[in-house]
C-alpha cells in the first residue's frame, strides 16, 4: 500500500473518530442538561405541591371552624380550629339568639387574620410538611439527600430544617446559607402584599445524581470508542508492519540477485572461453576454466545453503550439541581468521581473552559461528581500516564476549531492528557491503537458545559494540 494511501486512511479514520467522540460528547451533555432540567422541575413541583397542601390544610381548618360556627356549633368549631377560636369573641356571647347568617363571613375573616398573625413556626404543621415532602420526593423519584427548610420572612430566620425545629439545631441564618441561596423555593401563605415565609430545598449531591443518570451511557460510549480506537491502531500497526516486511523481502531479493550476478557472469565467461577454439585444444586451459566454474558454483551453493539454513532457523527445532566450550579459545581462533581479512585493509584486530574461568556449556559450532558473524560484520561495516577489539570477561551471570569496532555505527532506529530477519540498514546506492540481513537474526537465536542475552552499544559514525553474555551452565 502506498504511503499516501496509508496517510489518507489514517487521517480519515482520525477525523471520523474525533467526530464520533465530539458527537457522543454533545449527546451526553444534552442528556445531562435535559435530566438536570427534569430534576429541577420535579423538585420545584414537589415544593409547590407541598406548599399548596399546607395552605389547603389551613384553609380547611378555617372552613370547618367557620362552618361549625355557621351551623350554630361554635363549640365544635372551637374544637376543630384548636386554641385559635378560643380567643375569638364567641358569637353566642355577642348576639345570643339573634345570631345572623350574614355574620359568618366576617367571622371567617377574623379567623383568617388570626391565623395569619400566628408565628410561622406555629402555623406550619411540621410533621405534615415532612410527610408530604418525603412522599413528593419519592413519587418524583428524586434521589440524593435533599435538604429542605422553612424560612420565616418576618423574623428573617429559619424555623425548621429537614423536619426538625430550629430551636434544636440553631437558627443562625449563616448556618443555612446553602438553603437560603437555593433557587428551589416557594412562598408560603401568600397574601396580596407579602408572604409569611418560604419553603426552600437544596440538593447537595445533585451533580452526582445527574451524572449517575448518564453514567451507563458514558461508560458504554467510552468502551466502544476505545474498542474502535484499539482496532484502528492495531490495523495501522499491521499495515505498517506488513509494508516493512514486504520492503525487507524486496531488499532481500535484490541482494540475492546481486550476490548471484557475479558468479553467474564469471561462469558465463568461463564457458565462453572453453568453447573458444583457442582454449578447446589446450586441456590445461580447459581445466583452469572448469576449475573456476566449479569454484563459482560452490560459492553459489554456499550462498544458497546459508540462506536456506538461516531462513529455516527455528528455535524449537535447533538441536544443540552441548559440550564445554572455552570462549577464550573461540575468540582467539576467530580473531586469527578475521585478521586475515582485516590486515590487508590496513586494519587491526586485538584479542583480549580476559575471562577466567572462560568455559561455558554450549554448542561449539554455533558459538564459533556466532562470534564469526559478529566479527564479519565488524569488518564489513568499517569502511576505513577496521579497528576491532574482541574480548571476554566474567560477569555474575556468566561469560561476556564483546566485539567492538570503530565502523559505521547505527542509528536508534537501526538498533531496534537489526535482529529482525532480512533487515538491513539502507545504505542508499552503495552495494559494496553484501549481505542478506540474516546474520544478526541467527546471532540472536543462538544466544537465546543458550539462555544468554545480547545488547548493543552503538553510535552513528563512531562504531558499535555487541555484548553477548552466556551462562556457565545450561539449565
Ligand atoms: P547483513 O550483514 O547480511 O546485512 P546482519 O543481520 O548481519 O545482515 O546485519 C543487519 C544489519 O545490521 C546490517 O545490514 C547492518 O546495517 C547492521 N550492522 C550489523 N553489524 C553492524 C556493525 N558492526 N556496525 C554497523 N552496522 C552493523
Short mmCIF file of C-alpha atoms and ligand atoms in Angstrom, two decimals:
data_model
loop_
_atom_site.label_atom_id
_atom_site.label_comp_id
_atom_site.label_asym_id
_atom_site.label_seq_id
_atom_site.Cartn_x
_atom_site.Cartn_y
_atom_site.Cartn_z
CA UNK A 1 0.00 0.00 0.00
CA UNK A 2 1.35 3.39 -0.96
CA UNK A 3 2.43 5.75 1.80
CA UNK A 4 -0.12 8.30 0.64
CA UNK A 5 -2.99 5.84 0.90
CA UNK A 6 -1.97 4.87 4.43
CA UNK A 7 -1.71 8.52 5.36
CA UNK A 8 -5.13 9.23 3.82
CA UNK A 9 -6.80 6.31 5.62
CA UNK A 10 -5.19 7.30 8.92
CA UNK A 11 -6.31 10.90 8.53
CA UNK A 12 -9.86 9.92 7.56
CA UNK A 13 -10.13 7.48 10.45
CA UNK A 14 -8.73 10.01 12.92
CA UNK A 15 -11.10 12.74 11.74
CA UNK A 16 -14.08 10.35 11.86
CA UNK A 17 -13.12 9.12 15.28
CA UNK A 18 -12.77 12.67 16.57
CA UNK A 19 -16.17 13.42 15.00
CA UNK A 20 -17.77 10.45 16.76
CA UNK A 21 -16.17 11.45 20.07
CA UNK A 22 -17.42 15.03 19.64
CA UNK A 23 -20.96 13.88 18.76
CA UNK A 24 -21.05 11.47 21.69
CA UNK A 25 -19.83 14.23 23.98
CA UNK A 26 -22.58 16.55 22.71
CA UNK A 27 -25.27 13.88 23.10
CA UNK A 28 -24.20 13.12 26.64
CA UNK A 29 -24.04 16.79 27.54
CA UNK A 30 -27.52 17.37 26.14
CA UNK A 31 -28.83 14.34 28.03
CA UNK A 32 -27.30 15.75 31.22
CA UNK A 33 -28.92 19.13 30.63
CA UNK A 34 -32.32 17.56 29.98
CA UNK A 35 -32.02 15.38 33.08
CA UNK A 36 -30.99 18.38 35.15
CA UNK A 37 -33.97 20.34 33.88
CA UNK A 38 -36.28 17.45 34.76
CA UNK A 39 -34.75 17.20 38.19
CA UNK A 40 -35.20 20.93 38.78
CA UNK A 41 -38.81 20.83 37.65
CA UNK A 42 -39.62 17.76 39.77
CA UNK A 43 -38.06 19.31 42.86
CA UNK A 44 -39.84 22.62 42.31
CA UNK A 45 -43.13 20.76 41.75
CA UNK A 46 -42.68 18.82 44.97
CA UNK A 47 -42.18 22.14 46.82
CA UNK A 48 -45.15 23.80 45.10
CA UNK A 49 -47.49 20.91 45.81
CA UNK A 50 -46.43 20.69 49.43
CA UNK A 51 -46.87 24.43 49.93
CA UNK A 52 -50.33 24.28 48.37
CA UNK A 53 -51.19 21.30 50.59
CA UNK A 54 -50.13 23.23 53.67
CA UNK A 55 -52.23 26.19 52.67
CA UNK A 56 -55.17 23.97 51.77
CA UNK A 57 -54.92 22.32 55.16
CA UNK A 58 -55.13 25.68 56.90
CA UNK A 59 -57.99 26.75 54.68
CA UNK A 60 -59.87 23.56 55.55
CA UNK A 61 -59.35 24.19 59.24
CA UNK A 62 -60.71 27.70 58.87
CA UNK A 63 -63.60 26.42 56.81
CA UNK A 64 -64.53 23.75 59.25
CA UNK A 65 -64.31 26.22 62.06
CA UNK A 66 -66.40 28.82 60.23
CA UNK A 67 -68.95 26.26 59.10
CA UNK A 68 -69.24 24.92 62.60
CA UNK A 69 -69.92 28.42 63.73
CA UNK A 70 -72.39 28.90 60.90
CA UNK A 71 -74.47 25.94 61.97
CA UNK A 72 -74.52 27.32 65.47
CA UNK A 73 -71.98 24.88 66.74
CA UNK A 74 -69.46 27.36 67.96
CA UNK A 75 -68.18 24.76 70.37
CA UNK A 76 -67.42 22.25 67.62
CA UNK A 77 -65.67 24.91 65.59
CA UNK A 78 -63.63 25.72 68.63
CA UNK A 79 -62.56 22.13 68.93
CA UNK A 80 -61.70 21.79 65.26
CA UNK A 81 -59.81 25.03 64.97
CA UNK A 82 -57.98 24.35 68.19
CA UNK A 83 -56.90 27.08 70.51
CA UNK A 84 -57.37 29.78 67.95
CA UNK A 85 -61.08 30.10 68.21
CA UNK A 86 -60.86 30.31 71.95
CA UNK A 87 -59.54 33.86 71.68
CA UNK A 88 -62.23 34.96 69.28
CA UNK A 89 -65.36 36.57 70.70
CA UNK A 90 -67.94 33.82 70.72
CA UNK A 91 -70.89 34.74 68.55
CA UNK A 92 -73.19 33.26 71.11
CA UNK A 93 -71.95 35.65 73.74
CA UNK A 94 -72.29 38.59 71.44
CA UNK A 95 -75.62 38.11 69.87
CA UNK A 96 -77.19 35.26 71.77
CA UNK A 97 -80.20 34.02 69.99
CA UNK A 98 -80.02 36.86 67.45
CA UNK A 99 -77.25 35.09 65.51
CA UNK A 100 -77.27 36.22 61.90
CA UNK A 101 -76.05 34.17 58.94
CA UNK A 102 -74.51 37.32 57.50
CA UNK A 103 -72.06 37.39 60.37
CA UNK A 104 -70.31 34.23 59.15
CA UNK A 105 -68.04 35.90 56.50
CA UNK A 106 -66.72 38.39 58.99
CA UNK A 107 -66.08 35.58 61.47
CA UNK A 108 -64.17 33.68 58.77
CA UNK A 109 -62.23 36.84 58.01
CA UNK A 110 -61.31 37.33 61.61
CA UNK A 111 -60.34 33.71 61.84
CA UNK A 112 -58.12 34.13 58.79
CA UNK A 113 -56.49 37.21 60.25
CA UNK A 114 -55.95 35.38 63.47
CA UNK A 115 -54.29 32.50 61.63
CA UNK A 116 -52.15 34.85 59.58
CA UNK A 117 -50.97 36.65 62.72
CA UNK A 118 -49.57 33.47 64.23
CA UNK A 119 -45.80 32.99 64.07
CA UNK A 120 -44.84 30.83 61.12
CA UNK A 121 -43.33 28.20 63.37
CA UNK A 122 -46.74 27.57 64.90
CA UNK A 123 -48.59 27.92 61.66
CA UNK A 124 -46.93 25.07 59.83
CA UNK A 125 -47.56 21.51 60.82
CA UNK A 126 -44.01 20.16 60.65
CA UNK A 127 -44.97 16.52 60.68
CA UNK A 128 -47.46 17.05 57.89
CA UNK A 129 -44.93 19.06 55.88
CA UNK A 130 -42.27 16.42 56.38
CA UNK A 131 -44.54 13.56 55.33
CA UNK A 132 -45.84 15.40 52.28
CA UNK A 133 -42.40 16.43 51.10
CA UNK A 134 -40.91 12.96 51.54
CA UNK A 135 -43.82 11.44 49.63
CA UNK A 136 -43.46 14.05 46.90
CA UNK A 137 -39.69 13.36 46.63
CA UNK A 138 -40.31 9.64 46.44
CA UNK A 139 -43.08 9.96 43.88
CA UNK A 140 -40.88 12.11 41.66
CA UNK A 141 -38.02 9.63 42.16
CA UNK A 142 -35.76 12.44 43.37
CA UNK A 143 -32.55 10.89 44.56
CA UNK A 144 -29.81 12.38 46.71
CA UNK A 145 -30.31 13.57 50.27
CA UNK A 146 -32.38 16.66 49.68
CA UNK A 147 -32.20 19.32 52.34
CA UNK A 148 -35.25 21.46 52.95
CA UNK A 149 -36.34 24.10 55.39
CA UNK A 150 -38.89 26.76 56.20
CA UNK A 151 -37.79 30.37 56.31
CA UNK A 152 -39.73 32.95 58.28
CA UNK A 153 -39.75 36.19 56.30
CA UNK A 154 -40.96 38.36 59.17
CA UNK A 155 -38.33 37.22 61.65
CA UNK A 156 -35.71 36.67 58.98
CA UNK A 157 -34.73 33.27 60.26
CA UNK A 158 -35.17 29.62 59.55
CA UNK A 159 -37.73 27.93 61.71
CA UNK A 160 -37.19 24.35 60.68
CA UNK A 161 -34.79 22.26 58.69
CA UNK A 162 -35.32 18.71 57.45
CA UNK A 163 -38.38 18.44 59.68
CA UNK A 164 -36.54 19.49 62.86
CA UNK A 165 -37.30 22.59 64.85
CA UNK A 166 -34.52 25.08 64.54
CA UNK A 167 -34.55 25.76 68.24
CA UNK A 168 -32.86 22.34 68.50
CA UNK A 169 -30.21 22.85 65.81
CA UNK A 170 -29.64 26.59 65.88
CA UNK A 171 -31.47 29.27 63.95
CA UNK A 172 -28.37 31.21 62.90
CA UNK A 173 -29.02 32.05 59.24
CA UNK A 174 -25.33 31.79 58.37
CA UNK A 175 -25.55 28.08 59.04
CA UNK A 176 -28.30 27.69 56.48
CA UNK A 177 -26.92 29.81 53.67
CA UNK A 178 -26.96 26.81 51.34
CA UNK A 179 -30.74 26.68 51.71
CA UNK A 180 -31.23 30.41 51.76
CA UNK A 181 -29.42 30.83 48.45
CA UNK A 182 -31.15 27.93 46.79
CA UNK A 183 -33.29 28.67 43.77
CA UNK A 184 -35.73 25.89 44.64
CA UNK A 185 -38.26 27.84 46.68
CA UNK A 186 -41.93 28.52 47.04
CA UNK A 187 -43.65 31.16 49.13
CA UNK A 188 -45.86 30.04 51.96
CA UNK A 189 -49.20 31.61 52.90
CA UNK A 190 -49.10 34.24 50.17
CA UNK A 191 -51.21 37.31 50.66
CA UNK A 192 -51.67 40.14 48.23
CA UNK A 193 -48.81 42.07 49.74
CA UNK A 194 -46.35 39.57 51.08
CA UNK A 195 -45.61 36.01 52.02
CA UNK A 196 -45.22 34.67 55.52
CA UNK A 197 -42.31 32.51 54.60
CA UNK A 198 -40.60 30.29 52.14
CA UNK A 199 -40.30 26.59 51.75
CA UNK A 200 -36.78 26.03 50.38
CA UNK A 201 -34.94 22.96 49.22
CA UNK A 202 -31.42 22.22 48.17
CA UNK A 203 -29.78 19.11 46.77
CA UNK A 204 -26.09 18.94 47.74
CA UNK A 205 -25.49 15.83 45.64
CA UNK A 206 -27.42 16.99 42.62
CA UNK A 207 -24.33 16.96 40.40
CA UNK A 208 -23.53 13.33 41.10
CA UNK A 209 -27.21 12.32 40.90
CA UNK A 210 -27.48 13.84 37.42
CA UNK A 211 -24.12 12.34 36.44
CA UNK A 212 -25.30 8.90 37.56
CA UNK A 213 -28.22 9.10 35.17
CA UNK A 214 -25.88 9.24 32.17
CA UNK A 215 -23.09 7.11 33.65
CA UNK A 216 -24.10 3.91 31.84
CA UNK A 217 -24.30 5.70 28.51
CA UNK A 218 -20.98 7.37 29.15
CA UNK A 219 -19.26 4.09 30.05
CA UNK A 220 -20.74 2.30 27.03
CA UNK A 221 -19.60 5.15 24.74
CA UNK A 222 -16.11 5.08 26.23
CA UNK A 223 -15.93 1.31 25.85
CA UNK A 224 -16.99 1.33 22.20
CA UNK A 225 -14.76 4.27 21.34
CA UNK A 226 -11.81 2.52 22.99
CA UNK A 227 -12.53 -0.67 21.05
CA UNK A 228 -12.69 1.26 17.77
CA UNK A 229 -9.52 3.14 18.68
CA UNK A 230 -7.72 -0.07 19.65
CA UNK A 231 -8.73 -1.81 16.41
CA UNK A 232 -7.73 1.26 14.43
CA UNK A 233 -4.28 1.45 15.99
CA UNK A 234 -3.81 -2.30 15.56
CA UNK A 235 -4.83 -2.14 11.89
CA UNK A 236 -2.41 0.69 11.17
CA UNK A 237 0.31 -1.21 13.02
CA UNK A 238 -0.34 -4.35 10.94
CA UNK A 239 -0.36 -2.35 7.70
CA UNK A 240 2.93 -0.68 8.56
CA UNK A 241 4.45 -3.94 9.72
CA UNK A 242 3.43 -5.72 6.52
CA UNK A 243 4.76 -2.83 4.50
CA UNK A 244 8.10 -3.03 6.27
CA UNK A 245 8.20 -6.79 5.82
CA UNK A 246 7.46 -6.55 2.15
CA UNK A 247 10.15 -3.89 1.74
CA UNK A 248 12.62 -6.09 3.57
CA UNK A 249 11.75 -9.04 1.34
CA UNK A 250 12.21 -6.92 -1.77
CA UNK A 251 15.59 -5.83 -0.45
CA UNK A 252 16.46 -9.43 0.24
CA UNK A 253 15.60 -10.47 -3.30
CA UNK A 254 17.65 -7.57 -4.67
CA UNK A 255 20.63 -8.56 -2.52
CA UNK A 256 20.28 -12.16 -3.51
CA UNK A 257 20.21 -11.27 -7.22
CA UNK A 258 23.20 -9.06 -6.68
CA UNK A 259 25.13 -11.83 -4.91
CA UNK A 260 24.46 -14.29 -7.74
CA UNK A 261 25.19 -11.93 -10.59
CA UNK A 262 28.99 -12.09 -10.16
CA UNK A 263 29.34 -15.90 -10.13
CA UNK A 264 26.85 -16.24 -12.99
CA UNK A 265 28.80 -13.73 -15.05
CA UNK A 266 32.08 -15.48 -14.21
CA UNK A 267 30.64 -18.89 -15.16
CA UNK A 268 29.30 -17.44 -18.40
CA UNK A 269 32.71 -16.00 -19.26
CA UNK A 270 34.47 -19.27 -18.38
CA UNK A 271 32.13 -21.36 -20.54
CA UNK A 272 32.53 -18.91 -23.43
CA UNK A 273 36.29 -19.28 -23.08
CA UNK A 274 36.13 -23.09 -23.01
CA UNK A 275 34.04 -23.04 -26.16
CA UNK A 276 36.51 -20.83 -28.00
CA UNK A 277 38.71 -22.83 -30.38
CA UNK A 278 41.90 -21.45 -28.80
CA UNK A 279 41.10 -23.00 -25.47
CA UNK A 280 39.40 -26.21 -26.59
CA UNK A 281 42.70 -27.52 -27.84
CA UNK A 282 44.51 -26.90 -24.59
CA UNK A 283 43.47 -29.34 -21.81
CA UNK A 284 45.33 -27.20 -19.26
CA UNK A 285 43.28 -24.12 -20.03
CA UNK A 286 40.06 -26.12 -20.10
CA UNK A 287 40.97 -27.49 -16.69
CA UNK A 288 41.62 -23.96 -15.37
CA UNK A 289 38.30 -22.63 -16.58
CA UNK A 290 36.47 -25.75 -15.39
CA UNK A 291 38.08 -25.14 -12.02
CA UNK A 292 36.83 -21.56 -12.00
CA UNK A 293 33.32 -22.77 -12.89
CA UNK A 294 33.45 -25.31 -10.09
CA UNK A 295 34.60 -22.64 -7.61
CA UNK A 296 31.89 -20.19 -8.57
CA UNK A 297 29.39 -22.99 -8.45
CA UNK A 298 30.48 -23.84 -4.93
CA UNK A 299 30.22 -20.18 -3.97
CA UNK A 300 26.65 -20.03 -5.20
CA UNK A 301 25.87 -23.28 -3.47
CA UNK A 302 27.30 -21.94 -0.21
CA UNK A 303 25.19 -18.81 -0.51
CA UNK A 304 22.03 -20.84 -1.11
CA UNK A 305 22.84 -23.09 1.81
CA UNK A 306 23.45 -20.11 4.07
CA UNK A 307 20.15 -18.51 3.13
CA UNK A 308 18.21 -21.75 3.45
CA UNK A 309 19.74 -22.59 6.79
CA UNK A 310 19.20 -19.19 8.33
CA UNK A 311 15.76 -18.68 6.88
CA UNK A 312 14.70 -22.01 8.27
CA UNK A 313 16.34 -21.45 11.63
CA UNK A 314 13.75 -22.41 14.17
CA UNK A 315 14.42 -22.10 17.87
CA UNK A 316 12.36 -25.15 18.71
CA UNK A 317 13.91 -27.42 16.14
CA UNK A 318 17.51 -26.50 16.82
CA UNK A 319 19.42 -29.44 18.25
CA UNK A 320 22.32 -28.26 20.33
CA UNK A 321 25.32 -30.47 20.77
CA UNK A 322 26.27 -29.31 24.27
CA UNK A 323 29.88 -29.55 25.38
CA UNK A 324 32.23 -27.43 27.43
CA UNK A 325 33.27 -24.53 25.20
CA UNK A 326 36.19 -22.31 26.10
CA UNK A 327 35.16 -18.89 24.88
CA UNK A 328 38.75 -17.61 25.12
CA UNK A 329 39.74 -20.26 22.57
CA UNK A 330 36.77 -19.32 20.41
CA UNK A 331 37.70 -15.62 20.23
CA UNK A 332 41.40 -16.36 19.70
CA UNK A 333 40.62 -18.63 16.75
CA UNK A 334 38.01 -16.31 15.28
CA UNK A 335 40.38 -13.37 15.76
CA UNK A 336 43.04 -15.17 13.71
CA UNK A 337 40.56 -15.82 10.93
CA UNK A 338 39.26 -12.24 10.69
CA UNK A 339 42.80 -10.84 10.93
CA UNK A 340 43.46 -12.41 7.51
CA UNK A 341 40.79 -10.12 6.05
CA UNK A 342 41.35 -7.06 8.20
CA UNK A 343 45.11 -6.66 7.93
CA UNK A 344 45.19 -6.40 4.12
CA UNK A 345 42.82 -3.45 4.56
CA UNK A 346 45.28 -1.79 6.90
CA UNK A 347 43.23 -2.55 10.00
CA UNK A 348 43.96 -4.33 13.26
CA UNK A 349 42.36 -6.97 15.44
CA UNK A 350 43.05 -7.01 19.18
CA UNK A 351 42.06 -10.14 21.12
CA UNK A 352 41.75 -9.86 24.92
CA UNK A 353 40.81 -13.24 26.45
CA UNK A 354 40.35 -11.94 29.98
CA UNK A 355 37.68 -14.29 31.38
CA UNK A 356 38.79 -16.88 33.91
CA UNK A 357 37.04 -19.29 34.08
CA UNK A 358 36.26 -18.89 30.41
CA UNK A 359 34.30 -22.08 29.70
CA UNK A 360 30.56 -22.27 29.26
CA UNK A 361 28.25 -25.09 28.37
CA UNK A 362 27.24 -24.72 24.71
CA UNK A 363 27.33 -25.85 21.13
CA UNK A 364 30.87 -25.33 19.83
CA UNK A 365 29.93 -24.94 16.17
CA UNK A 366 27.12 -22.45 16.78
CA UNK A 367 29.09 -20.39 19.31
CA UNK A 368 32.07 -20.13 16.95
CA UNK A 369 29.74 -19.26 14.09
CA UNK A 370 28.09 -16.56 16.24
CA UNK A 371 31.43 -14.90 17.04
CA UNK A 372 32.48 -15.17 13.38
CA UNK A 373 29.27 -13.49 12.27
CA UNK A 374 29.81 -10.56 14.63
CA UNK A 375 33.46 -10.21 13.62
CA UNK A 376 32.44 -10.41 9.94
CA UNK A 377 30.01 -7.53 10.49
CA UNK A 378 32.62 -5.51 12.41
CA UNK A 379 34.87 -5.85 9.38
CA UNK A 380 32.11 -5.32 6.78
CA UNK A 381 30.68 -2.21 8.39
CA UNK A 382 34.04 -0.47 8.94
CA UNK A 383 34.56 1.50 5.75
CA UNK A 384 38.07 2.65 6.65
CA UNK A 385 40.80 0.45 8.13
CA UNK A 386 38.85 -1.67 10.66
CA UNK A 387 39.91 -1.38 14.30
CA UNK A 388 38.41 -4.40 16.01
CA UNK A 389 38.69 -5.47 19.64
CA UNK A 390 37.31 -8.81 20.73
CA UNK A 391 37.39 -9.69 24.42
CA UNK A 392 35.92 -11.89 27.13
CA UNK A 393 35.34 -11.21 30.82
CA UNK A 394 33.46 -12.69 33.75
CA UNK A 395 30.16 -11.25 34.86
CA UNK A 396 27.91 -12.55 37.68
CA UNK A 397 25.67 -14.34 35.19
CA UNK A 398 28.45 -15.98 33.16
CA UNK A 399 30.99 -15.08 30.50
CA UNK A 400 30.63 -11.94 28.43
CA UNK A 401 32.01 -11.65 24.90
CA UNK A 402 32.40 -8.15 23.45
CA UNK A 403 33.06 -7.36 19.80
CA UNK A 404 33.92 -3.70 19.35
CA UNK A 405 34.54 -1.78 16.13
CA UNK A 406 35.05 1.84 15.11
CA UNK A 407 32.99 1.49 11.97
CA UNK A 408 29.74 2.97 10.68
CA UNK A 409 27.77 2.65 13.89
CA UNK A 410 23.98 2.59 13.93
CA UNK A 411 21.06 4.90 14.46
CA UNK A 412 18.50 4.21 17.20
CA UNK A 413 16.02 3.05 14.57
CA UNK A 414 18.56 0.56 13.19
CA UNK A 415 19.47 -0.71 16.67
CA UNK A 416 15.83 -1.54 17.23
CA UNK A 417 15.51 -3.61 14.06
CA UNK A 418 18.83 -5.22 13.22
CA UNK A 419 17.89 -8.51 14.86
CA UNK A 420 14.87 -8.87 12.55
CA UNK A 421 15.22 -11.38 9.79
CA UNK A 422 16.07 -9.75 6.41
CA UNK A 423 16.55 -6.34 7.99
CA UNK A 424 19.42 -4.33 6.55
CA UNK A 425 20.25 -0.71 7.11
CA UNK A 426 19.66 1.24 3.92
CA UNK A 427 22.96 2.49 2.60
CA UNK A 428 21.49 4.27 -0.41
CA UNK A 429 23.03 3.17 -3.66
CA UNK A 430 26.05 1.59 -2.05
CA UNK A 431 26.18 -2.07 -2.88
CA UNK A 432 29.68 -2.54 -1.62
CA UNK A 433 28.58 -4.26 1.58
CA UNK A 434 26.97 -7.56 0.75
CA UNK A 435 24.58 -9.47 2.93
CA UNK A 436 21.08 -10.86 3.32
CA UNK A 437 20.15 -9.38 6.68
CA UNK A 438 20.15 -12.82 8.29
CA UNK A 439 23.39 -12.82 10.30
CA UNK A 440 22.18 -10.96 13.38
CA UNK A 441 18.88 -12.81 13.50
CA UNK A 442 20.98 -16.00 13.63
CA UNK A 443 23.20 -14.49 16.35
CA UNK A 444 20.16 -13.61 18.44
CA UNK A 445 18.55 -17.02 18.06
CA UNK A 446 21.76 -18.82 19.04
CA UNK A 447 22.22 -16.54 22.06
CA UNK A 448 18.66 -17.19 23.19
CA UNK A 449 18.79 -20.97 22.84
CA UNK A 450 21.88 -20.86 25.03
CA UNK A 451 19.94 -18.92 27.67
CA UNK A 452 22.18 -15.88 27.10
CA UNK A 453 21.50 -12.26 26.29
CA UNK A 454 22.73 -9.72 23.76
CA UNK A 455 22.88 -5.96 23.77
CA UNK A 456 24.31 -3.28 21.52
CA UNK A 457 26.06 -0.05 22.28
CA UNK A 458 26.42 1.96 19.13
CA UNK A 459 26.62 5.47 17.87
CA UNK A 460 26.23 6.53 14.28
CA UNK A 461 29.62 7.30 12.77
CA UNK A 462 31.56 6.24 15.85
CA UNK A 463 31.29 2.45 15.98
CA UNK A 464 29.46 -0.38 17.67
CA UNK A 465 29.88 -2.92 20.45
CA UNK A 466 27.97 -6.17 20.50
CA UNK A 467 27.97 -7.60 24.03
CA UNK A 468 26.85 -11.22 24.37
CA UNK A 469 26.59 -12.99 27.71
CA UNK A 470 26.43 -16.78 28.11
CA UNK A 471 25.59 -18.56 31.36
CA UNK A 472 28.16 -21.03 32.67
CA UNK A 473 25.69 -23.86 32.60
CA UNK A 474 22.58 -24.71 30.62
CA UNK A 475 19.51 -25.44 32.68
P1 LIG B 1 23.88 -8.44 6.80
O1 LIG B 1 25.19 -8.12 7.38
O2 LIG B 1 23.85 -9.64 5.98
O3 LIG B 1 23.24 -7.27 6.17
P2 LIG B 1 23.08 -8.78 9.53
O4 LIG B 1 21.86 -9.39 10.12
O5 LIG B 1 24.38 -9.36 9.95
O6 LIG B 1 22.88 -8.81 7.98
O7 LIG B 1 23.07 -7.25 9.90
C1 LIG B 1 21.92 -6.50 9.74
C2 LIG B 1 22.24 -5.02 9.57
O8 LIG B 1 22.80 -4.52 10.78
C3 LIG B 1 23.29 -4.78 8.51
O9 LIG B 1 22.70 -4.57 7.29
C4 LIG B 1 24.00 -3.55 9.02
O10 LIG B 1 23.37 -2.40 8.51
C5 LIG B 1 23.80 -3.55 10.51
N1 LIG B 1 25.03 -3.94 11.22
C6 LIG B 1 25.37 -5.15 11.66
N2 LIG B 1 26.55 -5.14 12.30
C7 LIG B 1 26.99 -3.86 12.27
C8 LIG B 1 28.16 -3.18 12.76
N3 LIG B 1 29.13 -3.83 13.41
N4 LIG B 1 28.25 -1.85 12.54
C9 LIG B 1 27.27 -1.18 11.87
N5 LIG B 1 26.14 -1.76 11.40
C10 LIG B 1 26.01 -3.09 11.58
#
